[in-house]
Amino acid sequence: MTCNFTLDFWKEEGWYVGKLREVPGVFSQGKNLEELKTNIKDAYDLVMQETVPTPVKRI
């Protein structure tokens, strides 16, 4: 499944800094826009791993 999100970004002290508007807590930075997009995808994956509960094996 593909999800589309809005990336709000700005330039700060030589870095591109961004956050996903629809997903609180997902933010990153990069030396250029391509690096920012790669890093924001990684940040999204990490947040989703933390928020999705791990299935518990029933006995």
Tab-separated table of C-alpha atoms in Angstrom:
chain	number	residue	atom	x	y	z
A	1	MET	CA	0.000	0.000	0.000
A	2	THR	CA	1.296	3.444	-0.916
A	3	CYS	CA	0.643	6.465	1.287
A	4	ASN	CA	1.190	10.052	0.222
A	5	PHE	CA	2.119	12.673	2.802
A	6	THR	CA	2.901	16.372	2.678
A	7	LEU	CA	6.556	17.225	3.304
A	8	ASP	CA	6.955	20.707	4.770
A	9	PHE	CA	10.574	21.788	4.415
A	10	TRP	CA	12.772	24.827	4.806
A	11	LYS	CA	16.464	25.688	4.643
A	12	GLU	CA	18.234	26.318	7.930
A	13	GLU	CA	21.958	26.963	8.355
A	14	GLY	CA	22.796	25.234	5.067
A	15	TRP	CA	20.581	22.180	5.702
A	16	TYR	CA	17.188	21.251	4.332
A	17	VAL	CA	14.967	20.482	7.315
A	18	GLY	CA	11.563	18.887	6.957
A	19	LYS	CA	8.627	17.206	8.644
A	20	LEU	CA	5.621	15.222	7.521
A	21	ARG	CA	2.521	17.337	8.077
A	22	GLU	CA	0.176	14.380	8.629
A	23	VAL	CA	2.465	12.306	10.884
A	24	PRO	CA	3.556	14.000	14.130
A	25	GLY	CA	7.101	13.177	15.188
A	26	VAL	CA	8.472	12.494	11.700
A	27	PHE	CA	11.167	15.017	10.882
A	28	SER	CA	14.688	14.958	9.470
A	29	GLN	CA	17.326	16.934	7.593
A	30	GLY	CA	19.592	16.577	4.590
A	31	LYS	CA	22.331	18.383	2.692
A	32	ASN	CA	20.013	18.563	-0.336
A	33	LEU	CA	16.366	17.777	-1.115
A	34	GLU	CA	17.088	14.238	-2.293
A	35	GLU	CA	18.921	13.424	0.934
A	36	LEU	CA	16.085	14.993	2.941
A	37	LYS	CA	13.517	12.805	1.139
A	38	THR	CA	15.572	9.678	1.807
A	39	ASN	CA	16.058	10.599	5.462
A	40	ILE	CA	12.393	11.485	6.001
A	41	LYS	CA	11.368	8.074	4.620
A	42	ASP	CA	13.765	6.415	7.070
A	43	ALA	CA	12.357	8.509	9.928
A	44	TYR	CA	8.810	7.530	8.922
A	45	ASP	CA	9.759	3.841	8.916
A	46	LEU	CA	11.281	4.143	12.402
A	47	VAL	CA	8.207	5.884	13.814
A	48	MET	CA	5.914	3.265	12.286
A	49	GLN	CA	7.995	0.438	13.779
A	50	GLU	CA	7.632	2.029	17.212
A	51	THR	CA	3.881	2.641	16.941
A	52	VAL	CA	2.752	-0.688	15.477
A	53	PRO	CA	2.366	-3.219	18.278
A	54	THR	CA	4.315	-6.438	18.005
A	55	PRO	CA	2.016	-9.462	17.828
A	56	VAL	CA	1.993	-11.527	21.002
A	57	LYS	CA	2.158	-15.283	20.675
A	58	ARG	CA	-0.703	-16.903	22.535
A	59	ILE	CA	-0.084	-20.036	24.521
